[in-house]
Amino acid sequence: MISTGTIRTVVGIIGNIISFGLFLSPLPTFITIVKKRAVEDFSPVPYLATLLNCMLWVVYGVPFVHPNSMLVLTINGIGFFIEALYIGIFFAFAPRSLRLKILSILATELLFVGVVLGGVLGGAPTHDKRTQIVGILCVIFGTAMYASPLSIMKLVVQTKSVKYMPFFLSFVSFLNGACWTAYSLLRFDLYILIPNGLGALLAAAQLILYFIYYRTTPKDDTKQNLELPQIVPTNAPEPLSSLAIEK
């Protein structure tokens, strides 16, 4: 009989594959930026937020914080490098004022993660205590990222259009949340369960809205670049992606 541990490993590998696809979803946006050699109205905030989320989950997954979390560590380590690449491209083609904003946010994030890492190593003597501290932070930031599509869902209801909510992205986000929720239940991990369970529910709600309002959406409105979710509102809504990818 296949053990629970083996099933959990398989589910985690599938989750890694799905999450990797979500990390790559903004590629069309960055291809556009490179071709035009300008960031135009795109915001770096979603990528900086995702970078912070990945860094926190990397800290959560290291053996001296939460042992036996290699699959959490690997996908978020990959996500960290992908998001760093996105931010590097953004920085290369952004105006000076935006570059300074990126540098200030990035410095704050690195300082914050450094303080968290130093704090758990110096002030939390056991794995359980370290897991609790870092896990709570991961839940807070992961939940914030998964909750960010609420503004897009409100827009869909108001406009009766799914222009800013691509079906494929919502569907893959649902698969991602469901997969990592299953992973957390096979060997119960509350800190992985909360943000990903919420993410699966919100993605399911997005799919329901998509089927409700698809027919009222002009056909030329459904072809959009894929964007990571906005953590803060901007002047013009952008397409969403769920990437607070758990871990």
Short mmCIF file of C-alpha atoms in Angstrom, two decimals, residues 31-242:
data_model
loop_
_atom_site.label_atom_id
_atom_site.label_comp_id
_atom_site.label_asym_id
_atom_site.label_seq_id
_atom_site.Cartn_x
_atom_site.Cartn_y
_atom_site.Cartn_z
CA ILE A 31 8.37 40.39 -23.41
CA THR A 32 6.30 43.48 -24.19
CA ILE A 33 8.42 45.60 -21.83
CA VAL A 34 11.67 44.42 -23.44
CA LYS A 35 10.37 44.96 -26.97
CA LYS A 36 9.14 48.47 -26.20
CA ARG A 37 12.07 49.19 -23.86
CA ALA A 38 9.60 50.83 -21.49
CA VAL A 39 7.46 49.69 -18.53
CA GLU A 40 4.60 51.99 -19.58
CA ASP A 41 1.79 51.75 -16.98
CA PHE A 42 2.75 48.35 -15.56
CA SER A 43 3.39 48.29 -11.81
CA PRO A 44 6.37 46.58 -10.12
CA VAL A 45 4.43 46.15 -6.86
CA PRO A 46 2.96 42.69 -7.62
CA TYR A 47 6.40 41.28 -8.39
CA LEU A 48 8.00 42.85 -5.34
CA ALA A 49 5.16 41.46 -3.20
CA THR A 50 5.56 38.00 -4.72
CA LEU A 51 9.33 38.18 -4.13
CA LEU A 52 8.73 38.88 -0.44
CA ASN A 53 6.23 36.04 -0.23
CA CYS A 54 8.73 33.63 -1.81
CA MET A 55 11.51 34.73 0.55
CA LEU A 56 9.33 34.10 3.60
CA TRP A 57 8.34 30.63 2.35
CA VAL A 58 12.01 29.84 1.66
CA VAL A 59 12.76 30.70 5.30
CA TYR A 60 9.80 28.54 6.36
CA GLY A 61 11.04 25.60 4.29
CA VAL A 62 14.68 25.49 5.41
CA PRO A 63 15.45 22.49 7.65
CA PHE A 64 16.38 24.51 10.74
CA VAL A 65 12.93 26.17 10.72
CA HIS A 66 10.53 23.51 9.43
CA PRO A 67 12.13 20.13 8.62
CA ASN A 68 10.91 17.89 5.78
CA SER A 69 9.67 20.79 3.66
CA MET A 70 11.98 20.38 0.67
CA LEU A 71 9.17 20.78 -1.89
CA VAL A 72 8.11 24.04 -0.26
CA LEU A 73 11.72 25.21 -0.34
CA THR A 74 12.39 24.26 -3.96
CA ILE A 75 9.41 25.94 -5.63
CA ASN A 76 9.78 29.12 -3.63
CA GLY A 77 13.50 29.21 -4.29
CA ILE A 78 12.71 28.96 -8.01
CA GLY A 79 10.01 31.59 -7.60
CA PHE A 80 12.49 33.90 -5.89
CA PHE A 81 14.88 33.80 -8.85
CA ILE A 82 12.07 34.24 -11.39
CA GLU A 83 10.65 37.25 -9.53
CA ALA A 84 14.14 38.69 -9.14
CA LEU A 85 14.55 38.42 -12.92
CA TYR A 86 11.23 40.18 -13.49
CA ILE A 87 12.22 42.98 -11.12
CA GLY A 88 15.62 43.26 -12.83
CA ILE A 89 13.93 43.72 -16.22
CA PHE A 90 11.52 46.22 -14.71
CA PHE A 91 14.41 48.13 -13.16
CA ALA A 92 16.33 48.21 -16.46
CA PHE A 93 13.51 49.90 -18.37
CA ALA A 94 11.91 52.01 -15.63
CA PRO A 95 12.38 55.79 -15.26
CA ARG A 96 14.69 57.01 -12.51
CA SER A 97 11.91 57.85 -10.05
CA LEU A 98 10.44 54.37 -10.34
CA ARG A 99 13.87 52.79 -9.99
CA LEU A 100 14.34 54.58 -6.68
CA LYS A 101 10.93 53.30 -5.52
CA ILE A 102 11.87 49.74 -6.50
CA LEU A 103 15.20 49.97 -4.66
CA SER A 104 13.57 51.34 -1.49
CA ILE A 105 10.90 48.63 -1.42
CA LEU A 106 13.45 45.92 -2.18
CA ALA A 107 15.79 47.15 0.57
CA THR A 108 12.90 47.17 3.06
CA GLU A 109 11.92 43.62 2.11
CA LEU A 110 15.47 42.30 2.42
CA LEU A 111 15.85 44.01 5.80
CA PHE A 112 12.53 42.57 7.00
CA VAL A 113 13.43 39.01 5.96
CA GLY A 114 16.87 39.41 7.52
CA VAL A 115 15.29 40.50 10.81
CA VAL A 116 12.86 37.55 10.69
CA LEU A 117 15.66 35.09 9.99
CA GLY A 118 17.90 36.55 12.68
CA GLY A 119 15.02 36.64 15.14
CA VAL A 120 14.01 33.00 14.75
CA LEU A 121 17.60 31.82 14.90
CA GLY A 122 18.46 33.92 17.93
CA GLY A 123 15.18 33.95 19.82
CA ALA A 124 13.39 30.68 18.99
CA PRO A 125 15.28 27.64 20.30
CA THR A 126 13.00 24.91 18.90
CA HIS A 127 11.69 23.92 15.47
CA ASP A 128 8.11 24.27 16.68
CA LYS A 129 8.65 27.86 17.81
CA ARG A 130 10.48 28.81 14.62
CA THR A 131 7.77 27.20 12.51
CA GLN A 132 5.09 29.09 14.41
CA ILE A 133 6.73 32.51 14.02
CA VAL A 134 7.61 32.20 10.34
CA GLY A 135 4.39 30.31 9.58
CA ILE A 136 2.22 33.12 10.97
CA LEU A 137 4.06 35.64 8.79
CA CYS A 138 3.62 33.40 5.74
CA VAL A 139 -0.10 33.11 6.45
CA ILE A 140 -0.46 36.90 6.72
CA PHE A 141 1.37 37.70 3.49
CA GLY A 142 0.10 34.65 1.60
CA THR A 143 -3.49 35.43 2.54
CA ALA A 144 -3.03 39.06 1.46
CA MET A 145 -1.84 37.91 -1.97
CA TYR A 146 -4.63 35.39 -2.40
CA ALA A 147 -7.20 37.98 -1.28
CA SER A 148 -5.98 40.58 -3.78
CA PRO A 149 -8.29 39.32 -6.57
CA LEU A 150 -11.29 40.49 -4.52
CA SER A 151 -10.99 43.92 -6.15
CA ILE A 152 -10.95 42.31 -9.60
CA MET A 153 -13.98 40.17 -8.73
CA LYS A 154 -15.82 43.32 -7.64
CA LEU A 155 -14.93 44.92 -10.97
CA VAL A 156 -16.27 41.90 -12.85
CA VAL A 157 -19.62 42.20 -11.07
CA GLN A 158 -19.79 45.96 -11.60
CA THR A 159 -18.90 45.86 -15.32
CA LYS A 160 -20.42 42.45 -16.09
CA SER A 161 -17.21 41.73 -17.98
CA VAL A 162 -14.39 39.21 -17.41
CA LYS A 163 -11.91 41.39 -19.31
CA TYR A 164 -9.49 41.51 -16.38
CA MET A 165 -9.99 37.92 -15.20
CA PRO A 166 -8.62 35.40 -17.75
CA PHE A 167 -10.20 31.95 -17.45
CA PHE A 168 -6.97 29.95 -17.80
CA LEU A 169 -5.24 31.89 -15.06
CA SER A 170 -8.18 31.51 -12.69
CA PHE A 171 -8.39 27.79 -13.46
CA VAL A 172 -4.70 27.15 -12.86
CA SER A 173 -4.85 29.24 -9.69
CA PHE A 174 -7.66 26.98 -8.47
CA LEU A 175 -5.60 23.88 -9.25
CA ASN A 176 -2.62 25.38 -7.45
CA GLY A 177 -4.59 26.25 -4.31
CA ALA A 178 -6.36 22.89 -4.27
CA CYS A 179 -3.12 20.97 -4.75
CA TRP A 180 -1.28 22.70 -1.92
CA THR A 181 -4.35 22.43 0.30
CA ALA A 182 -4.30 18.65 -0.23
CA TYR A 183 -0.55 18.67 0.48
CA SER A 184 -1.13 20.45 3.80
CA LEU A 185 -3.86 18.01 4.85
CA LEU A 186 -1.89 14.85 4.11
CA ARG A 187 0.50 15.82 6.89
CA PHE A 188 -1.40 18.55 8.63
CA ASP A 189 0.23 21.93 8.25
CA LEU A 190 -2.03 24.79 9.28
CA TYR A 191 0.28 27.47 7.88
CA ILE A 192 0.15 26.03 4.37
CA LEU A 193 -3.55 25.17 4.65
CA ILE A 194 -4.93 28.62 5.50
CA PRO A 195 -3.63 30.72 2.56
CA ASN A 196 -4.00 27.94 0.01
CA GLY A 197 -7.44 26.87 1.17
CA LEU A 198 -8.52 30.50 0.88
CA GLY A 199 -6.81 30.73 -2.52
CA ALA A 200 -8.69 27.68 -3.81
CA LEU A 201 -12.02 29.10 -2.63
CA LEU A 202 -11.38 32.51 -4.19
CA ALA A 203 -10.23 30.95 -7.46
CA ALA A 204 -13.39 28.80 -7.50
CA ALA A 205 -15.42 31.98 -7.00
CA GLN A 206 -13.56 33.56 -9.92
CA LEU A 207 -14.46 30.60 -12.14
CA ILE A 208 -18.12 30.91 -11.16
CA LEU A 209 -18.06 34.62 -11.99
CA TYR A 210 -16.35 33.87 -15.28
CA PHE A 211 -19.13 31.53 -16.39
CA ILE A 212 -21.79 33.98 -15.21
CA TYR A 213 -20.38 37.01 -17.05
CA TYR A 214 -18.54 35.47 -20.01
CA ARG A 215 -21.49 35.97 -22.36
CA THR A 216 -21.78 39.66 -21.47
CA THR A 217 -18.09 40.33 -22.19
CA PRO A 218 -17.18 41.77 -25.62
CA LYS A 219 -15.06 39.23 -27.49
CA ASP A 220 -12.14 41.60 -28.01
CA ASP A 221 -12.00 42.23 -24.25
CA THR A 222 -11.02 38.67 -23.35
CA LYS A 223 -7.51 38.74 -24.84
CA GLN A 224 -5.25 40.21 -22.20
CA ASN A 225 -1.67 39.91 -20.99
CA LEU A 226 -1.35 37.90 -17.80
CA GLU A 227 -0.38 39.85 -14.73
CA LEU A 228 0.34 38.98 -11.15
CA PRO A 229 -2.26 40.27 -8.66
CA GLN A 230 -2.17 43.84 -7.42
CA ILE A 231 -1.68 44.03 -3.67
CA VAL A 232 -2.65 47.69 -3.64
CA PRO A 233 -5.15 49.39 -5.93
CA THR A 234 -3.85 51.28 -8.97
CA ASN A 235 -5.46 53.84 -11.22
CA ALA A 236 -6.35 51.20 -13.81
CA PRO A 237 -7.04 47.57 -12.84
CA GLU A 238 -4.77 44.93 -14.34
CA PRO A 239 -5.36 41.26 -15.08
CA LEU A 240 -4.77 38.99 -12.11
CA SER A 241 -2.79 35.95 -11.31
CA SER A 242 -2.74 34.19 -8.06
#
